[in-house]
PDB file of C-alpha atoms in Angstrom:
ATOM      1  CA  MET S   1     -96.719  98.275  65.388  1.00 59.00           C
ATOM      2  CA  ASN S   2     -94.140 100.379  63.560  1.00 82.00           C
ATOM      3  CA  ILE S   3     -90.841  98.813  63.560  1.00 83.00           C
ATOM      4  CA  LEU S   4     -90.200  98.855  59.843  1.00 82.00           C
ATOM      5  CA  PRO S   5     -87.856 102.535  60.809  1.00 80.00           C
ATOM      6  CA  LYS S   6     -85.461 101.036  63.704  1.00 83.00           C
ATOM      7  CA  LYS S   7     -84.484  98.557  60.882  1.00 86.00           C
ATOM      8  CA  SER S   8     -80.827  99.431  59.769  1.00 86.00           C
ATOM      9  CA  TRP S   9     -82.165  98.134  55.780  1.00 84.00           C
ATOM     10  CA  HIS S  10     -84.824 100.867  55.584  1.00 86.00           C
ATOM     11  CA  VAL S  11     -84.807 103.303  52.754  1.00 84.00           C
ATOM     12  CA  ARG S  12     -85.556 106.274  54.760  1.00 83.00           C
ATOM     13  CA  ASN S  13     -83.635 106.279  57.233  1.00 86.00           C
ATOM     14  CA  ARG S  14     -81.046 109.446  57.419  1.00 88.00           C
ATOM     15  CA  ASP S  15     -77.790 107.294  57.395  1.00 90.00           C
ATOM     16  CA  ASN S  16     -79.128 104.759  53.695  1.00 90.00           C
ATOM     17  CA  VAL S  17     -80.014 108.367  52.593  1.00 92.00           C
ATOM     18  CA  ILE S  18     -76.743 109.671  52.771  1.00 94.00           C
ATOM     19  CA  ARG S  19     -75.392 107.015  51.787  1.00 94.00           C
ATOM     20  CA  VAL S  20     -77.049 106.616  48.618  1.00 94.00           C
ATOM     21  CA  ARG S  21     -76.822 110.148  47.745  1.00 95.00           C
ATOM     22  CA  ARG S  22     -72.706 109.802  49.206  1.00 96.00           C
ATOM     23  CA  ASP S  23     -73.044 106.345  46.407  1.00 96.00           C
ATOM     24  CA  GLU S  24     -74.534 108.381  43.480  1.00 96.00           C
ATOM     25  CA  ALA S  25     -72.047 110.998  43.626  1.00 97.00           C
ATOM     26  CA  GLU S  26     -68.872 108.971  43.197  1.00 97.00           C
ATOM     27  CA  ALA S  27     -70.487 106.943  40.630  1.00 97.00           C
ATOM     28  CA  GLU S  28     -71.215 110.005  38.525  1.00 97.00           C
ATOM     29  CA  ALA S  29     -67.773 111.073  39.049  1.00 97.00           C
ATOM     30  CA  GLN S  30     -66.576 107.960  37.654  1.00 97.00           C
ATOM     31  CA  ARG S  31     -68.736 108.298  34.359  1.00 97.00           C
ATOM     32  CA  ARG S  32     -67.663 112.379  34.353  1.00 97.00           C
ATOM     33  CA  LYS S  33     -63.478 111.192  34.155  1.00 97.00           C
ATOM     34  CA  ARG S  34     -64.179 107.731  32.363  1.00 97.00           C
ATOM     35  CA  GLU S  35     -65.958 111.077  29.487  1.00 96.00           C
ATOM     36  CA  GLU S  36     -62.835 113.453  29.909  1.00 97.00           C
ATOM     37  CA  ARG S  37     -60.992 110.357  29.236  1.00 97.00           C
ATOM     38  CA  ALA S  38     -62.309 108.952  26.385  1.00 96.00           C
ATOM     39  CA  LEU S  39     -62.117 112.283  24.660  1.00 95.00           C
ATOM     40  CA  ARG S  40     -58.979 113.320  25.054  1.00 96.00           C
ATOM     41  CA  ALA S  41     -57.438 109.856  23.423  1.00 95.00           C
ATOM     42  CA  GLU S  42     -59.663 110.427  20.956  1.00 95.00           C
ATOM     43  CA  GLN S  43     -58.415 114.232  20.121  1.00 96.00           C
ATOM     44  CA  GLU S  44     -54.615 112.522  20.875  1.00 96.00           C
ATOM     45  CA  VAL S  45     -55.744 110.286  17.526  1.00 95.00           C
ATOM     46  CA  ARG S  46     -56.787 113.000  15.532  1.00 95.00           C
ATOM     47  CA  THR S  47     -53.812 115.025  15.819  1.00 95.00           C
ATOM     48  CA  SER S  48     -51.439 112.072  15.766  1.00 94.00           C
ATOM     49  CA  VAL S  49     -53.909 111.614  12.576  1.00 94.00           C
ATOM     50  CA  LEU S  50     -53.253 114.981  11.002  1.00 93.00           C
ATOM     51  CA  ARG S  51     -49.929 115.232  11.960  1.00 94.00           C
ATOM     52  CA  LYS S  52     -49.056 112.006   9.656  1.00 92.00           C
ATOM     53  CA  ARG S  53     -51.064 113.452   6.620  1.00 90.00           C
ATOM     54  CA  ALA S  54     -49.126 116.517   7.082  1.00 88.00           C
ATOM     55  CA  ARG S  55     -45.531 115.345   7.040  1.00 90.00           C
ATOM     56  CA  VAL S  56     -46.964 112.627   3.602  1.00 85.00           C
ATOM     57  CA  GLY S  57     -48.103 116.287   2.060  1.00 73.00           C
ATOM     58  CA  GLU S  58     -44.717 118.003   2.308  1.00 69.00           C
ATOM     59  CA  GLY S  59     -42.704 115.772   1.591  1.00 59.00           C
ATOM     60  CA  SER S  60     -44.603 114.238  -1.152  1.00 54.00           C
ATOM     61  CA  GLY S  61     -44.310 117.188  -3.665  1.00 54.00           C
ATOM     62  CA  PRO S  62     -47.677 118.850  -5.238  1.00 55.00           C
ATOM     63  CA  CYS S  63     -49.654 115.673  -4.801  1.00 55.00           C
ATOM     64  CA  PRO S  64     -50.864 115.131  -1.654  1.00 57.00           C
ATOM     65  CA  SER S  65     -52.358 111.457  -2.403  1.00 63.00           C
ATOM     66  CA  PRO S  66     -50.258 108.630  -1.998  1.00 71.00           C
ATOM     67  CA  HIS S  67     -51.769 106.385  -4.923  1.00 75.00           C
ATOM     68  CA  LEU S  68     -50.651 106.731  -8.439  1.00 77.00           C
ATOM     69  CA  GLU S  69     -53.933 106.248 -11.134  1.00 76.00           C
ATOM     70  CA  LEU S  70     -53.312 104.650 -13.983  1.00 80.00           C
ATOM     71  CA  PHE S  71     -56.472 104.911 -15.210  1.00 80.00           C
ATOM     72  CA  PRO S  72     -57.551 108.668 -14.632  1.00 74.00           C
ATOM     73  CA  PRO S  73     -61.257 109.128 -14.462  1.00 75.00           C
ATOM     74  CA  PRO S  74     -63.015 110.380 -17.952  1.00 68.00           C
ATOM     75  CA  HIS S  75     -63.700 114.075 -17.975  1.00 64.00           C
ATOM     76  CA  GLU S  76     -66.809 115.163 -17.103  1.00 60.00           C
ATOM     77  CA  GLY S  77     -68.364 116.313 -20.468  1.00 55.00           C
ATOM     78  CA  GLY S  78     -66.521 114.461 -22.617  1.00 54.00           C
ATOM     79  CA  GLY S  79     -68.124 110.360 -21.543  1.00 54.00           C
ATOM     80  CA  GLY S  80     -64.662 108.983 -22.538  1.00 57.00           C
ATOM     81  CA  ALA S  81     -62.072 109.150 -25.038  1.00 60.00           C
ATOM     82  CA  MET S  82     -65.006 108.858 -28.390  1.00 65.00           C
ATOM     83  CA  GLY S  83     -67.643 111.071 -26.635  1.00 69.00           C
ATOM     84  CA  PRO S  84     -70.767 110.149 -25.261  1.00 76.00           C
ATOM     85  CA  ASN S  85     -72.687 107.111 -27.118  1.00 87.00           C
ATOM     86  CA  ARG S  86     -75.529 108.941 -27.652  1.00 90.00           C
ATOM     87  CA  GLU S  87     -77.487 105.228 -29.175  1.00 92.00           C
ATOM     88  CA  HIS S  88     -76.907 104.171 -25.441  1.00 91.00           C
ATOM     89  CA  GLU S  89     -78.144 106.921 -23.960  1.00 93.00           C
ATOM     90  CA  GLU S  90     -81.133 107.187 -25.976  1.00 94.00           C
ATOM     91  CA  GLU S  91     -82.006 103.641 -25.192  1.00 94.00           C
ATOM     92  CA  LYS S  92     -81.353 103.781 -21.929  1.00 94.00           C
ATOM     93  CA  ARG S  93     -83.849 106.896 -21.375  1.00 92.00           C
ATOM     94  CA  ARG S  94     -86.770 104.662 -23.222  1.00 93.00           C
ATOM     95  CA  GLU S  95     -85.830 102.192 -21.364  1.00 93.00           C
ATOM     96  CA  LYS S  96     -86.251 103.820 -17.766  1.00 90.00           C
ATOM     97  CA  GLU S  97     -89.413 105.969 -19.457  1.00 86.00           C
ATOM     98  CA  HIS S  98     -91.478 102.269 -20.377  1.00 85.00           C
ATOM     99  CA  GLN S  99     -90.280 101.536 -16.366  1.00 85.00           C
ATOM    100  CA  ASP S 100     -92.075 104.611 -15.363  1.00 79.00           C
ATOM    101  CA  ARG S 101     -94.713 104.749 -17.499  1.00 74.00           C
ATOM    102  CA  ALA S 102     -95.687 100.786 -15.941  1.00 74.00           C
ATOM    103  CA  LEU S 103     -95.211 101.762 -12.630  1.00 73.00           C
ATOM    104  CA  GLY S 104     -97.528 104.597 -13.202  1.00 65.00           C
ATOM    105  CA  LEU S 105     -94.988 107.368 -12.321  1.00 68.00           C
ATOM    106  CA  LEU S 106     -95.092 109.258 -15.336  1.00 66.00           C
ATOM    107  CA  THR S 107     -97.893 111.287 -16.514  1.00 67.00           C
ATOM    108  CA  PHE S 108     -98.768 114.133 -17.996  1.00 67.00           C
ATOM    109  CA  LEU S 109    -100.211 117.218 -16.960  1.00 68.00           C
ATOM    110  CA  GLY S 110    -104.304 116.606 -16.998  1.00 67.00           C
ATOM    111  CA  GLN S 111    -103.702 113.126 -17.129  1.00 69.00           C
ATOM    112  CA  SER S 112    -105.280 110.981 -14.086  1.00 69.00           C
ATOM    113  CA  SER S 113    -102.950 107.780 -13.569  1.00 66.00           C
ATOM    114  CA  ALA S 114    -106.138 105.177 -15.259  1.00 65.00           C
ATOM    115  CA  GLU S 115    -105.464 106.809 -18.328  1.00 69.00           C
ATOM    116  CA  ALA S 116    -101.562 106.164 -18.129  1.00 65.00           C
ATOM    117  CA  MET S 117    -102.029 102.710 -17.985  1.00 68.00           C
ATOM    118  CA  THR S 118    -101.872 100.837 -20.679  1.00 72.00           C
ATOM    119  CA  SER S 119    -104.495  98.623 -19.690  1.00 77.00           C
ATOM    120  CA  PRO S 120    -107.233  98.748 -17.411  1.00 77.00           C
ATOM    121  CA  PRO S 121    -106.243  97.398 -13.730  1.00 78.00           C
ATOM    122  CA  TRP S 122    -108.115  94.667 -13.276  1.00 85.00           C
ATOM    123  CA  TYR S 123    -110.841  96.137 -10.839  1.00 86.00           C
ATOM    124  CA  LEU S 124    -112.085  97.612 -14.179  1.00 84.00           C
ATOM    125  CA  ARG S 125    -111.829  94.806 -16.448  1.00 86.00           C
ATOM    126  CA  PRO S 126    -115.649  92.445 -17.245  1.00 90.00           C
ATOM    127  CA  PRO S 127    -115.735  89.055 -15.309  1.00 89.00           C
ATOM    128  CA  GLU S 128    -114.198  86.770 -17.524  1.00 88.00           C
ATOM    129  CA  PRO S 129    -117.228  83.975 -18.450  1.00 90.00           C
ATOM    130  CA  ARG S 130    -116.674  81.067 -16.257  1.00 88.00           C
ATOM    131  CA  PRO S 131    -117.022  77.312 -17.738  1.00 89.00           C
ATOM    132  CA  PRO S 132    -120.282  75.615 -16.944  1.00 89.00           C
ATOM    133  CA  PRO S 133    -120.323  73.986 -14.136  1.00 87.00           C
ATOM    134  CA  PRO S 134    -119.927  70.120 -14.464  1.00 85.00           C
ATOM    135  CA  ALA S 135    -123.307  67.704 -15.086  1.00 80.00           C
ATOM    136  CA  PRO S 136    -124.081  65.860 -11.320  1.00 76.00           C
ATOM    137  CA  PRO S 137    -123.147  61.808 -11.712  1.00 69.00           C
ATOM    138  CA  SER S 138    -126.080  59.863 -13.007  1.00 69.00           C
ATOM    139  CA  PRO S 139    -128.028  57.845 -10.957  1.00 65.00           C
ATOM    140  CA  SER S 140    -126.805  54.670 -11.324  1.00 61.00           C
ATOM    141  CA  TYR S 141    -124.991  54.142  -7.776  1.00 57.00           C
ATOM    142  CA  VAL S 142    -128.906  54.565  -6.237  1.00 55.00           C
ATOM    143  CA  ILE S 143    -129.144  50.565  -5.176  1.00 58.00           C
ATOM    144  CA  SER S 144    -131.915  49.223  -6.784  1.00 58.00           C
ATOM    145  CA  GLY S 145    -134.687  48.551  -4.335  1.00 56.00           C
ATOM    146  CA  SER S 146    -133.079  51.242  -1.992  1.00 58.00           C
ATOM    147  CA  LYS S 147    -136.192  53.410  -2.620  1.00 57.00           C
ATOM    148  CA  GLU S 148    -138.664  50.428  -1.724  1.00 58.00           C
ATOM    149  CA  ARG S 149    -136.610  50.463   1.668  1.00 57.00           C
ATOM    150  CA  LEU S 150    -136.560  53.831   3.118  1.00 60.00           C
ATOM    151  CA  GLY S 151    -140.423  53.704   2.379  1.00 60.00           C
ATOM    152  CA  ARG S 152    -140.612  50.626   4.130  1.00 59.00           C
ATOM    153  CA  HIS S 153    -139.216  52.362   7.855  1.00 55.00           C
ATOM    154  CA  LYS S 154    -140.725  54.838   7.262  1.00 54.00           C
ATOM    155  CA  GLY S 155    -144.152  53.491   8.088  1.00 53.00           C
ATOM    156  CA  ALA S 156    -142.362  51.863  10.779  1.00 52.00           C
ATOM    157  CA  GLY S 157    -141.035  54.806  13.173  1.00 52.00           C
ATOM    158  CA  SER S 158    -144.915  55.133  13.656  1.00 53.00           C
ATOM    159  CA  CYS S 159    -145.241  52.706  16.263  1.00 52.00           C
TER     160      CYS S 159
END
C-alpha cells in the first residue's frame, strides 16, 4: 500500500515543494537586505570619518596630526645625538653570529652542518664507559639446611 503521497506533510507533495521554494526565496531576499544595510552603514561611517579628518586637517595648518612630539625620532643614518655606537653594534653582531652557529644556521660554502658544529652530535660520539655492575649479594641469605630440605622434597615427588 502506498499511502505516503496522500499525507499532507509529505516532502514531495506539490504544495509543500512550492511552499519550500517560496520560503527559501523570502529568506534569500531578507539576507540580501541585511547585507545591503550593513554595507550602507559601513560606508556612512567611513565617509563621516573621512569628513572629520578633512575638517581637522584644514583648521590645524601644516601639521595634519593633532599630536605633539616632545622627543622626535632620531635621524635614519645618524644613530642618535652622538652617532652610532659601533662597539655595541659589533657586540650584537658577534652574539647573533654565535647563536646562529650554535643552531647550525651559519655555515659557509662547502661546509657541512656537522663540520660547522663545535662539538659532534650525540650519535657520532663514542659511548661513555659504564661503571661495572654491582657485585651479587653474598650467600649469607641462604638458611642453613635449606639445601638438604630441598633435596628431600625432590625425592618425595616420585610416589
